[in-house]
PDB file of C-alpha atoms in Angstrom:
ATOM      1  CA  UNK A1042       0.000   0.000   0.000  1.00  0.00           C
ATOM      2  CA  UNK A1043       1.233   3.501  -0.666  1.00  0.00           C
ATOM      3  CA  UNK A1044       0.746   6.201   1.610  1.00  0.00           C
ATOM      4  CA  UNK A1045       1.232  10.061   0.177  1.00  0.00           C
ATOM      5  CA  UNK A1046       1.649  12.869   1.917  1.00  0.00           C
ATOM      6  CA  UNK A1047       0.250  15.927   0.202  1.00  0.00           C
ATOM      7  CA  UNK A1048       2.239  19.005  -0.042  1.00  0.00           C
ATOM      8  CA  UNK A1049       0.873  22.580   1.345  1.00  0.00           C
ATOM      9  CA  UNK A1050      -1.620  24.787  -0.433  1.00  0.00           C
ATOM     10  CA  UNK A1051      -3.664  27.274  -0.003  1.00  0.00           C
ATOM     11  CA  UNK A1052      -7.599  26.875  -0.378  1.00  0.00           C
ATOM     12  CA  UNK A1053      -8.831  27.545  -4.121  1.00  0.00           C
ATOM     13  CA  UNK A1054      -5.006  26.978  -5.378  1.00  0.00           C
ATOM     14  CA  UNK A1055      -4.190  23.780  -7.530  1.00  0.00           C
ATOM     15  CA  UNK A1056      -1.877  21.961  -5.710  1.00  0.00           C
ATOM     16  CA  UNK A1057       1.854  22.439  -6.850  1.00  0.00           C
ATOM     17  CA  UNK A1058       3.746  19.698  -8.220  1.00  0.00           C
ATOM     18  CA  UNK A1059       6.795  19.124  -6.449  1.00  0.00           C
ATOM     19  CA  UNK A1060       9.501  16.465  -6.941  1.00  0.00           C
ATOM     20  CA  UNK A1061       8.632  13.031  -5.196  1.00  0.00           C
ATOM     21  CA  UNK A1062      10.468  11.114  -2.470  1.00  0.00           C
ATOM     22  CA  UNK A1063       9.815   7.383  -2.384  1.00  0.00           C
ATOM     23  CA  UNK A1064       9.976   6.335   1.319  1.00  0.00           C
ATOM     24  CA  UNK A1065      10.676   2.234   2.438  1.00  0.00           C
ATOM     25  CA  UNK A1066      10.659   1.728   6.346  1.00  0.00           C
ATOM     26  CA  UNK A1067      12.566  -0.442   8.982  1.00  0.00           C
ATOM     27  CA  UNK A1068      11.796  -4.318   9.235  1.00  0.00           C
ATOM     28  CA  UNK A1069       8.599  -4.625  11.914  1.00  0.00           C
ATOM     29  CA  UNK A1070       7.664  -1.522  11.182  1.00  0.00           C
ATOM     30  CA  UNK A1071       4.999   0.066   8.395  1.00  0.00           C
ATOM     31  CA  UNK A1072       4.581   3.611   6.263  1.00  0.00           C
ATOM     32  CA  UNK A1073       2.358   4.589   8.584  1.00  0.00           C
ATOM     33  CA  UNK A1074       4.676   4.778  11.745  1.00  0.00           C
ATOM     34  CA  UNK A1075       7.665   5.690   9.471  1.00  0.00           C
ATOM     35  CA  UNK A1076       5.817   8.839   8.682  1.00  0.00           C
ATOM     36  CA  UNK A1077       5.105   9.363  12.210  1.00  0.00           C
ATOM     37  CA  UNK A1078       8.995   9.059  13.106  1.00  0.00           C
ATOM     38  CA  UNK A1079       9.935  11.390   9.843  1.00  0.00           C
ATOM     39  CA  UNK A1080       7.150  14.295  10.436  1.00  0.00           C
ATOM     40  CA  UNK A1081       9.555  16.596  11.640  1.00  0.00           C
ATOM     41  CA  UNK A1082      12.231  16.665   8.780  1.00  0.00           C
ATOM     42  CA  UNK A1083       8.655  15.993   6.235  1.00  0.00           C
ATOM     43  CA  UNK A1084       7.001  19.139   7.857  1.00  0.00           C
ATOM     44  CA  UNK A1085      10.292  20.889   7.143  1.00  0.00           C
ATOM     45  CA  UNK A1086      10.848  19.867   3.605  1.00  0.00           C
ATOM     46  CA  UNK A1087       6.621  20.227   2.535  1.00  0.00           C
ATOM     47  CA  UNK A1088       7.498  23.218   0.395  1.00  0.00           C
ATOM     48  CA  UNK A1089      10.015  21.207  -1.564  1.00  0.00           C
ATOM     49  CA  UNK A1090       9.335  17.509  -1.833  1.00  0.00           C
ATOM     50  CA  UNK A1091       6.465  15.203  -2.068  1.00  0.00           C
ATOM     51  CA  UNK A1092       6.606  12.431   0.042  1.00  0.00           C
ATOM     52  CA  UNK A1093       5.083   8.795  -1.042  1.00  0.00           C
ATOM     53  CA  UNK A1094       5.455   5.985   1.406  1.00  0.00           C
ATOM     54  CA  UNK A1095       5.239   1.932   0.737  1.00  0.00           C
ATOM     55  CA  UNK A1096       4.787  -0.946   2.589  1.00  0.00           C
ATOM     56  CA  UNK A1097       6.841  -3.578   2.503  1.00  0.00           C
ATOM     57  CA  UNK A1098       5.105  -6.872   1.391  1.00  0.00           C
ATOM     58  CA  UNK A1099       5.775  -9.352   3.886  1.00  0.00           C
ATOM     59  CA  UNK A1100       3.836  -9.996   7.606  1.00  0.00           C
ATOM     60  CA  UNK A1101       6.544  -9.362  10.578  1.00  0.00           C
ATOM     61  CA  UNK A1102       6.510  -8.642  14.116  1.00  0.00           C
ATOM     62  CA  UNK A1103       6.920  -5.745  15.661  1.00  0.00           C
ATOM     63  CA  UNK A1104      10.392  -4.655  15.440  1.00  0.00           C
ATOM     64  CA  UNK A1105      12.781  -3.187  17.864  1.00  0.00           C
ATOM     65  CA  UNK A1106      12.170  -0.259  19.924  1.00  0.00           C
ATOM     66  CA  UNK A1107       8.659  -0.542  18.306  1.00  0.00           C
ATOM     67  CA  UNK A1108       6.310  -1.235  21.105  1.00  0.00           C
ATOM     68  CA  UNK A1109       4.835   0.613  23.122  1.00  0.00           C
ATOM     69  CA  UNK A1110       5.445   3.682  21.522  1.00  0.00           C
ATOM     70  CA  UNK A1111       3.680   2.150  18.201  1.00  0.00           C
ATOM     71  CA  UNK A1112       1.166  -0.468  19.963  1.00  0.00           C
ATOM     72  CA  UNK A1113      -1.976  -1.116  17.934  1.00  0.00           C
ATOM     73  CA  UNK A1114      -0.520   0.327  14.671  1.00  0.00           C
ATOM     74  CA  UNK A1115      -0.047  -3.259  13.098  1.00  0.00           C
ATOM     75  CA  UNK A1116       0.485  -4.873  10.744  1.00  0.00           C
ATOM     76  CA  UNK A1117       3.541  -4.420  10.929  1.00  0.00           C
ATOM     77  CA  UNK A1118       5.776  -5.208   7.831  1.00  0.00           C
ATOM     78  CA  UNK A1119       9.320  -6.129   6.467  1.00  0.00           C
ATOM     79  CA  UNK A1120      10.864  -6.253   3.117  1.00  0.00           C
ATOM     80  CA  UNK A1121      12.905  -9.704   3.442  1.00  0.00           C
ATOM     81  CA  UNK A1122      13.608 -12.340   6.058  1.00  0.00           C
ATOM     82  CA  UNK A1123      16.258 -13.696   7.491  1.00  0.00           C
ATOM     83  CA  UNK A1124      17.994 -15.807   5.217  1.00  0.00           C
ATOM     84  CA  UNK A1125      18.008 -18.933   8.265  1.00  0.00           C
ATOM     85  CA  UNK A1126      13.905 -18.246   7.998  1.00  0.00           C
ATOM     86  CA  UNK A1127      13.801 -19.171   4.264  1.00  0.00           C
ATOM     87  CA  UNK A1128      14.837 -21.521   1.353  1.00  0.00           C
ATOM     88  CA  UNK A1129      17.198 -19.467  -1.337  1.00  0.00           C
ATOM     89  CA  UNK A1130      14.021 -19.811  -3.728  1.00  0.00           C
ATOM     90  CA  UNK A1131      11.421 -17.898  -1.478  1.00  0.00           C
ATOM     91  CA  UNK A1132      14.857 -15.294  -0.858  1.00  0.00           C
ATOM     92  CA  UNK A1133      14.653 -15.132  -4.740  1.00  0.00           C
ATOM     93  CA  UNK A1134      11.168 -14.767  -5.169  1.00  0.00           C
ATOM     94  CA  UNK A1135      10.839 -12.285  -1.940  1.00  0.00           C
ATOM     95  CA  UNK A1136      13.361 -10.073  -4.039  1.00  0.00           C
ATOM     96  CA  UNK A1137      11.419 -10.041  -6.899  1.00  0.00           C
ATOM     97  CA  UNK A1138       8.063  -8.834  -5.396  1.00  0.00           C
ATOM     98  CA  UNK A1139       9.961  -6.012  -3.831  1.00  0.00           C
ATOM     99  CA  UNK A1140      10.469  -5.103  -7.625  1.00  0.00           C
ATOM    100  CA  UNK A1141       7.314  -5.562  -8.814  1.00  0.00           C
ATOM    101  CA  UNK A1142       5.699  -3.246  -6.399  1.00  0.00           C
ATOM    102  CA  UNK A1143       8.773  -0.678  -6.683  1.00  0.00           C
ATOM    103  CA  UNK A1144       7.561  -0.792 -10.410  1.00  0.00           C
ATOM    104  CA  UNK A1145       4.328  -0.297  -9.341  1.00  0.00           C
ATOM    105  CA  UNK A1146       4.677   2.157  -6.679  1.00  0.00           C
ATOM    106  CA  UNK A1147       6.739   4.277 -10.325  1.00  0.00           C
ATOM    107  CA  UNK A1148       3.771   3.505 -13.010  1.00  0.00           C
ATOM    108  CA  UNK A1149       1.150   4.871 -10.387  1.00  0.00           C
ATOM    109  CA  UNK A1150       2.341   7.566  -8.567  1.00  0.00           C
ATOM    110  CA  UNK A1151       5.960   8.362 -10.051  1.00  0.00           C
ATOM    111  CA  UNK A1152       8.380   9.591 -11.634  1.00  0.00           C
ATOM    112  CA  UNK A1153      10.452   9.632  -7.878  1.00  0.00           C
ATOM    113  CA  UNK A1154      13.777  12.048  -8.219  1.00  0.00           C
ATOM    114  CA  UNK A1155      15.072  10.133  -4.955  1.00  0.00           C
ATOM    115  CA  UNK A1156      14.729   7.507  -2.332  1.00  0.00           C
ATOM    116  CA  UNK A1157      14.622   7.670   1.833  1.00  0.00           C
ATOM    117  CA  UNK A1158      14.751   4.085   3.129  1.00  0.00           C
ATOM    118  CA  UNK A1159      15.037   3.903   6.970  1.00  0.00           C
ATOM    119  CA  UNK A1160      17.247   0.183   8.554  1.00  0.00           C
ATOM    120  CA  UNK A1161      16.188  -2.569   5.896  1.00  0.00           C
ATOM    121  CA  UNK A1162      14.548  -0.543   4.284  1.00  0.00           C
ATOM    122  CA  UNK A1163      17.845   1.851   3.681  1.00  0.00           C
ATOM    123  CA  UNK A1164      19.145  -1.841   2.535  1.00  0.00           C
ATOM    124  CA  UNK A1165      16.463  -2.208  -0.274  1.00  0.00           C
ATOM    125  CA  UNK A1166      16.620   1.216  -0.993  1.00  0.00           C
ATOM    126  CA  UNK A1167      21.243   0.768  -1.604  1.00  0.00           C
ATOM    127  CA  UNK A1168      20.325  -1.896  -3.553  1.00  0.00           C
ATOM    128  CA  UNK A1169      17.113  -0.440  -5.571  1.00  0.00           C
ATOM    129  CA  UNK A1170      20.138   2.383  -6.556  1.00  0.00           C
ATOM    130  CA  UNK A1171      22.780  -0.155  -7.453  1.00  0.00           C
ATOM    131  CA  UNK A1172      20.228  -1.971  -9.926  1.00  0.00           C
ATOM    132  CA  UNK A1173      19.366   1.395 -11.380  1.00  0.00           C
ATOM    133  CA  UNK A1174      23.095   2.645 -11.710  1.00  0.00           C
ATOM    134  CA  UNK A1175      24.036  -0.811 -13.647  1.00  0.00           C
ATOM    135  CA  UNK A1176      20.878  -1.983 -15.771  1.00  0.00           C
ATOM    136  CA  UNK A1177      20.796  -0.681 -19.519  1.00  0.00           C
ATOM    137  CA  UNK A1178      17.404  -0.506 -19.102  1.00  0.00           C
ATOM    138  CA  UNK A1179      16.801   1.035 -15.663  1.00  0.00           C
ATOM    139  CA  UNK A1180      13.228   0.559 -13.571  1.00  0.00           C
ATOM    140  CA  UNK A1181      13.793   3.737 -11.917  1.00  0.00           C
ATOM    141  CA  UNK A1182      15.374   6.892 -12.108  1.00  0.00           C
ATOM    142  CA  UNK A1183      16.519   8.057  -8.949  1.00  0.00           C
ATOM    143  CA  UNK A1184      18.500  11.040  -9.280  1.00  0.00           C
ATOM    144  CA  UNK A1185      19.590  10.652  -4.997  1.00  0.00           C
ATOM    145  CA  UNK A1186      18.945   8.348  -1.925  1.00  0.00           C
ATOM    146  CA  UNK A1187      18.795   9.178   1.478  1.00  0.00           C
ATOM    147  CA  UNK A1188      19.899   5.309   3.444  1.00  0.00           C
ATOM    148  CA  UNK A1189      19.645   5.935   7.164  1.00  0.00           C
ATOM    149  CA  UNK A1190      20.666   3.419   9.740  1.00  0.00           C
ATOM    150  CA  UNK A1191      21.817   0.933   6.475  1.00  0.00           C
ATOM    151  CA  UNK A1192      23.662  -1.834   7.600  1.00  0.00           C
ATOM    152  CA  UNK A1193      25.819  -4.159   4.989  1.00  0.00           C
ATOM    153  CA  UNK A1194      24.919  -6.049   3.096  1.00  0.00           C
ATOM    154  CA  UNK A1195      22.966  -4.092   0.864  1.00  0.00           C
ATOM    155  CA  UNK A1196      19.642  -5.825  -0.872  1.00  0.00           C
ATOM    156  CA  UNK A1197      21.257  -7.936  -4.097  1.00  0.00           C
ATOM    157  CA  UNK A1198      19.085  -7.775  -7.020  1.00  0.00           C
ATOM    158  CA  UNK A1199      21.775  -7.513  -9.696  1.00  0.00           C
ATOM    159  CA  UNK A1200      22.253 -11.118  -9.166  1.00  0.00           C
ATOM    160  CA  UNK A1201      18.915 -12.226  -9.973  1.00  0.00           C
ATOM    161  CA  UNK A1202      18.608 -14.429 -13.176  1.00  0.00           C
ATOM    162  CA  UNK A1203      15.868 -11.445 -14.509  1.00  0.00           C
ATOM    163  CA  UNK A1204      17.951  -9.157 -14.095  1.00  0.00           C
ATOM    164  CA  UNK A1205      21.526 -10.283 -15.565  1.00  0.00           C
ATOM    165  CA  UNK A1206      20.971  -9.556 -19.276  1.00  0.00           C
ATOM    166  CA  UNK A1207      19.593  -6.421 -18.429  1.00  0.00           C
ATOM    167  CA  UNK A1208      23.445  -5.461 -16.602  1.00  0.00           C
ATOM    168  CA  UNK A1209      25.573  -2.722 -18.694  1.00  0.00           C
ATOM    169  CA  UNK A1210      28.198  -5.252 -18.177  1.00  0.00           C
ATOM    170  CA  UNK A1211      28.736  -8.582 -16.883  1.00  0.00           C
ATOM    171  CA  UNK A1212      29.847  -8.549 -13.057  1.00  0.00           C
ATOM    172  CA  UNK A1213      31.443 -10.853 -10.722  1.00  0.00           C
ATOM    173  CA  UNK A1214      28.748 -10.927  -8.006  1.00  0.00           C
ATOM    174  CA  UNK A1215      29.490 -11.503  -4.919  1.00  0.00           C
ATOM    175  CA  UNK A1216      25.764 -12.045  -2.819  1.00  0.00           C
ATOM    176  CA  UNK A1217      25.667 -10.870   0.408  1.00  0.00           C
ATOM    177  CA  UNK A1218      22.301 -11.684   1.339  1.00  0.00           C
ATOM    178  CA  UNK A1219      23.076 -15.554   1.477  1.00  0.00           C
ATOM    179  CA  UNK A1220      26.450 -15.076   2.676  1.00  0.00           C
ATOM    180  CA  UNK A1221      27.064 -12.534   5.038  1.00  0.00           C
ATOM    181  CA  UNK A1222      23.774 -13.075   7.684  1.00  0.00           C
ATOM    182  CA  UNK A1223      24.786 -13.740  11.111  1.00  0.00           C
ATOM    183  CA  UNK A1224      28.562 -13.392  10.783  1.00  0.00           C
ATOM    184  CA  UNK A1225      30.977 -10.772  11.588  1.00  0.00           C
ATOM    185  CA  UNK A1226      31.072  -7.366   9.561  1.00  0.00           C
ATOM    186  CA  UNK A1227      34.850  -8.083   9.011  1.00  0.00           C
ATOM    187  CA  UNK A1228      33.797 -11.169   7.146  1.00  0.00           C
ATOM    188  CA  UNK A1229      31.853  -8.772   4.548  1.00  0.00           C
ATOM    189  CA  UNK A1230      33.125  -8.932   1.005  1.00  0.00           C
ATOM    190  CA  UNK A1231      31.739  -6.409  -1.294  1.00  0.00           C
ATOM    191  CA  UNK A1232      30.966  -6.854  -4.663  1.00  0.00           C
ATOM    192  CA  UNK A1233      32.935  -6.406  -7.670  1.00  0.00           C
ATOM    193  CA  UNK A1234      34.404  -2.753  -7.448  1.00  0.00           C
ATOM    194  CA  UNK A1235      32.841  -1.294 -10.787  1.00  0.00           C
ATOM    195  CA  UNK A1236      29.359  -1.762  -8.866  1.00  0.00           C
ATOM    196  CA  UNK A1237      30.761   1.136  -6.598  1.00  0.00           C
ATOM    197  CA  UNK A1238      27.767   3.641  -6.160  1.00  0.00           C
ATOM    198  CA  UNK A1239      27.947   6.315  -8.011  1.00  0.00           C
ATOM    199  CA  UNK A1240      24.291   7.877  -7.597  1.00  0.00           C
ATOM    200  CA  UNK A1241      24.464  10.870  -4.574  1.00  0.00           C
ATOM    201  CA  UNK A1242      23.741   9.763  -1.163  1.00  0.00           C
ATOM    202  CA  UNK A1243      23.530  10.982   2.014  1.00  0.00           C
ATOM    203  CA  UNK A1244      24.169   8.281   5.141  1.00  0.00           C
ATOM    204  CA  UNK A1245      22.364   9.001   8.516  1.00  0.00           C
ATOM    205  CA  UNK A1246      23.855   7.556  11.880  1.00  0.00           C
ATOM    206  CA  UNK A1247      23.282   7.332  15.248  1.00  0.00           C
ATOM    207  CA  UNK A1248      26.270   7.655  16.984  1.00  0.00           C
ATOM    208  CA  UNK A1249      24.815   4.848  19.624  1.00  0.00           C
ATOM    209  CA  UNK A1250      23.234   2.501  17.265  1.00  0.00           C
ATOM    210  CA  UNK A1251      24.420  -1.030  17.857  1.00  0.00           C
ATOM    211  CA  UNK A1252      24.974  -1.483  14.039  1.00  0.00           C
ATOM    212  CA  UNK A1253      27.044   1.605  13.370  1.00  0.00           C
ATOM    213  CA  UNK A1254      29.966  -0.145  12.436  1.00  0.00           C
ATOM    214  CA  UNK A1255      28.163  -2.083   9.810  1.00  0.00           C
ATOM    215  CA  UNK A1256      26.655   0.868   8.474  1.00  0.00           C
ATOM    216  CA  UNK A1257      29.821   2.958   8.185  1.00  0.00           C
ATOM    217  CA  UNK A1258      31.104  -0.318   6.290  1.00  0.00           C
ATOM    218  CA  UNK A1259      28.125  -0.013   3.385  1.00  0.00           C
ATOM    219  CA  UNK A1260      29.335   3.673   3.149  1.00  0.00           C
ATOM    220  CA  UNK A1261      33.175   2.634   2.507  1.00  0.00           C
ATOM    221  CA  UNK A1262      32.976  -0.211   0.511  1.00  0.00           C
ATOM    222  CA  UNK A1263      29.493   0.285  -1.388  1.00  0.00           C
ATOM    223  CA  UNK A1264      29.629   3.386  -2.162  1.00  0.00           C
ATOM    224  CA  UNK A1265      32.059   6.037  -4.439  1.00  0.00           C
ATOM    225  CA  UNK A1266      33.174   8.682  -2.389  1.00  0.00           C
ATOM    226  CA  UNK A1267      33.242  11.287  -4.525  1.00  0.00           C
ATOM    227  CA  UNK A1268      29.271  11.055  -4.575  1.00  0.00           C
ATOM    228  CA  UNK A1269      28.651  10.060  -0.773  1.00  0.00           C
ATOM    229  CA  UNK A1270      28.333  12.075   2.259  1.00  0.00           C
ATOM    230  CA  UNK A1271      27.423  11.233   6.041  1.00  0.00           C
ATOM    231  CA  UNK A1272      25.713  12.745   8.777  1.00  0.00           C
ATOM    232  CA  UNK A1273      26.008  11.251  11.999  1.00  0.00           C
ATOM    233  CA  UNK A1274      23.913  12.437  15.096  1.00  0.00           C
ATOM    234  CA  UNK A1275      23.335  11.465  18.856  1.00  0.00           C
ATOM    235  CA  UNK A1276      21.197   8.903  18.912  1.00  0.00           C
ATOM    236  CA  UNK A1277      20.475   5.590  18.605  1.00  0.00           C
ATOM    237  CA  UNK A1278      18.931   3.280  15.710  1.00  0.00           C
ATOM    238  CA  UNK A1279      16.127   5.406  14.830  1.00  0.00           C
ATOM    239  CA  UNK A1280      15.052   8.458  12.396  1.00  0.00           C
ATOM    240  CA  UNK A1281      16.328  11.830  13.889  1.00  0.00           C
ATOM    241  CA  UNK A1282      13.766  13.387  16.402  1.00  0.00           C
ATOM    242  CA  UNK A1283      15.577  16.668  17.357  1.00  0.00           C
ATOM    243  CA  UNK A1284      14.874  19.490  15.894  1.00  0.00           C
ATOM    244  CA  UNK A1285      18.921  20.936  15.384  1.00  0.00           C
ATOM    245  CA  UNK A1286      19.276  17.517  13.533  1.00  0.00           C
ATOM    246  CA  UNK A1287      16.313  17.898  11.428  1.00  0.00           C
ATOM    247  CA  UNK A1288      16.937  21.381  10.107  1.00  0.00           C
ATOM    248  CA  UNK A1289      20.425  20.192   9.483  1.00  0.00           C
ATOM    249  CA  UNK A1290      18.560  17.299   7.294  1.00  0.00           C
ATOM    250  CA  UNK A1291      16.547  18.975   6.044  1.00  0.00           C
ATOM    251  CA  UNK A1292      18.925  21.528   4.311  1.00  0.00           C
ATOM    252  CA  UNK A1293      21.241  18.217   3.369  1.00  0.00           C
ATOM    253  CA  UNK A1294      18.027  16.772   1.651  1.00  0.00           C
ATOM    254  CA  UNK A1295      17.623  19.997  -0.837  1.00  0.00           C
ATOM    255  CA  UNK A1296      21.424  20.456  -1.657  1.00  0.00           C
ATOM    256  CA  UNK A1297      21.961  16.783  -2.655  1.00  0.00           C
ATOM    257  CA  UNK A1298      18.833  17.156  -5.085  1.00  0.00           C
ATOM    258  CA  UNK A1299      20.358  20.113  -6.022  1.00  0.00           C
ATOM    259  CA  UNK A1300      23.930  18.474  -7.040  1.00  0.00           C
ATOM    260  CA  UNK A1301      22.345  15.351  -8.397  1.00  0.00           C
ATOM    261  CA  UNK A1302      20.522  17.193 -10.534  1.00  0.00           C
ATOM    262  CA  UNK A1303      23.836  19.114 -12.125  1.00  0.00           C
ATOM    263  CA  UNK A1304      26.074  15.784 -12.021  1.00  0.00           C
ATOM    264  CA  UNK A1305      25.028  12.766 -14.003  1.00  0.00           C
ATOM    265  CA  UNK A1306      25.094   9.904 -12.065  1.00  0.00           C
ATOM    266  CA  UNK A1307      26.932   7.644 -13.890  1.00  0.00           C
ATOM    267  CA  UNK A1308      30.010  10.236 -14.048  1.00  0.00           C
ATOM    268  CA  UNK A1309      30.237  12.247 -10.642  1.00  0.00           C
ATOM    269  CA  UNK A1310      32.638  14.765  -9.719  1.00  0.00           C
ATOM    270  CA  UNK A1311      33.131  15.219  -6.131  1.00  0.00           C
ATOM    271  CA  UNK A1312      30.565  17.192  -4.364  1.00  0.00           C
ATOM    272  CA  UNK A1313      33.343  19.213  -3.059  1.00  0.00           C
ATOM    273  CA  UNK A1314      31.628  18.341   1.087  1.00  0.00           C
ATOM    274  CA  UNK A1315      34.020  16.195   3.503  1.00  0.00           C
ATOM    275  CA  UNK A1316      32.634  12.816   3.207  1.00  0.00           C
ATOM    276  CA  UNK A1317      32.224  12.833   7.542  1.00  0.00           C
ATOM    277  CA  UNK A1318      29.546  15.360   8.362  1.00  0.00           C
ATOM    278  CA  UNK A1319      28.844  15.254  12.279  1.00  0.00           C
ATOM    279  CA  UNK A1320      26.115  17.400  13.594  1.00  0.00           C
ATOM    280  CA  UNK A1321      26.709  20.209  15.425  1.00  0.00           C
ATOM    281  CA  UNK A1322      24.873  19.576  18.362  1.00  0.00           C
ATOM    282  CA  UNK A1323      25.907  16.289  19.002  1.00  0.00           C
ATOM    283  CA  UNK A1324      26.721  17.615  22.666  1.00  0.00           C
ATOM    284  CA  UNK A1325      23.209  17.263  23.715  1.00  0.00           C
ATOM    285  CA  UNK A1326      21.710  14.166  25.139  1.00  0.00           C
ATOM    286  CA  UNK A1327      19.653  12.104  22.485  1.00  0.00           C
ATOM    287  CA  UNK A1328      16.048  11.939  23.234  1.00  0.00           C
ATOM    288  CA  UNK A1329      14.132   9.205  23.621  1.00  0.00           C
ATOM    289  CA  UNK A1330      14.569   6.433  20.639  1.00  0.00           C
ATOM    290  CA  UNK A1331      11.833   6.370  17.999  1.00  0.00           C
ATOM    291  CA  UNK A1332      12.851   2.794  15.719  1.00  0.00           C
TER     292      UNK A1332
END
């Protein structure tokens, strides 16, 4: 199900169209409480982006830090299970109806110019970009992605059999999803190094979340960084909920649709920005965790 959220106007006016977001949320989670835990930075960015949240197809429980903040907003959803949960067929086939609604959630209420994914979610989302970036005939056409909280490995579609003729080139693929669950993050092998991302993104991190290290190793061995930025915050894993962090966001959101819209994605200079970006106020004491 997709879930938009309108942009401002006044009574009598026709509603102005602004450049679309498409927004994937945390495992045990749903669009509904993701755009609960984003209202702040969505309130700030109204005048500028259109905001169009998806489910993710799969039945889950509730996932961490979820309840009770979020009791009674089931169902609560996922994108993919764990790979000890499933045979590699269903891990196939799960991967494939991601696409099919991604290409659903474009035909109906796209063209998206970027991509916020929040924790496995922020996984499909690395991938979604790393399919676009290296398919001669791309399903979407995300000019940025916002991955927050994104842990290796990122979602693998390039590898499935659908998907291979459609590759610019062929690839040594290296599958994370059925190797890497469970183990170490110093076991992680990334995938061949001409599937570096090139596309603009911008990496959010808690400073306290217990998977930081993972997600600081998607952002150094997934992705180019001449096109990738971070911006790490006190907090845990969760969306920002201050409001020093979520101006700072905010303003990161509209100058990386701003570049990507200058630099072709395929051929990036550098942005010319540090690739570490720590917030300012990461003196004060995080709030209480949202997932």
């Amino acid at each position: 199900m997709e879930r938009s959220l309108p942009p401002l106007s006044k009574p009598g006016e026709a509603k102005p169209s602004l450049p679309k977001i498409l927004c994937l949320h945390g495992a045990g989670t749903s669009a509904a409480i993701m755009r609960i835990q984003a209202i702040r930075l969505i309130n700030l960015l109204r005048p500028n982006f259109e905001f169009v949240f998806l489910d993710g197809p799969l039945e889950s429980v509730p996932g961490p830090g979820v309840l009770p903040v979020f009791e009674g907003f089931g169902p609560y959803k996922r994108w993919m299970t764990n790979v000890e949960e499933q045979s590699a067929d269903a891990l196939v086939e799960e991967r494939i109806k991601v696409l099919e609604m991604v290409k659903d959630a474009v035909e109906r209420n796209g063209p998206f110019v970027g991509i916020f994914g929040f924790s496995q979610g922020a996984r499909i989302s690395c991938g979604l970009l790393l399919l676009q970036q290296e398919s001669k005939e791309p399903l979407t056409n995300f000019q940025f992605g916002i991955l927050a909280g994104a842990p290796v490995p990122p979602a693998d579609f390039l590898s499935l059999p659908a998907n291979r003729n459609n590759l610019r080139e062929p690839l040594v693929i290296y599958d994370p999803l059925f190797e890497l669950w469970g183990t170490s993050q110093y076991d992680y092998q990334p995938p061949d190094p001409r599937t570096r991302l090139r596309i603009p993104t911008l990496h959010v991190h808690g400073l306290s979340d217990p998977w930081l290290e993972r997600q600081r190793l998607l952002l150094h061995t997934i992705c180019d960084p001449r096109s990738a930025r971070v911006y790490e915050f006190q907090g845990g894993h969760r969306l920002p909920a201050m409001k020093g962090n979520n101006d700072m966001l905010s303003k990161l959101f509209i100058q990386l649709h701003e570049r990507s819209k200058n630099h072709p994605p395929l051929n990036i200079p550098s942005l010319g920005l540090p690739l570490s970006l720590t917030s300012p106020i990461t003196a004060i004491a995080p709030d209480k965790d949202l997932m």
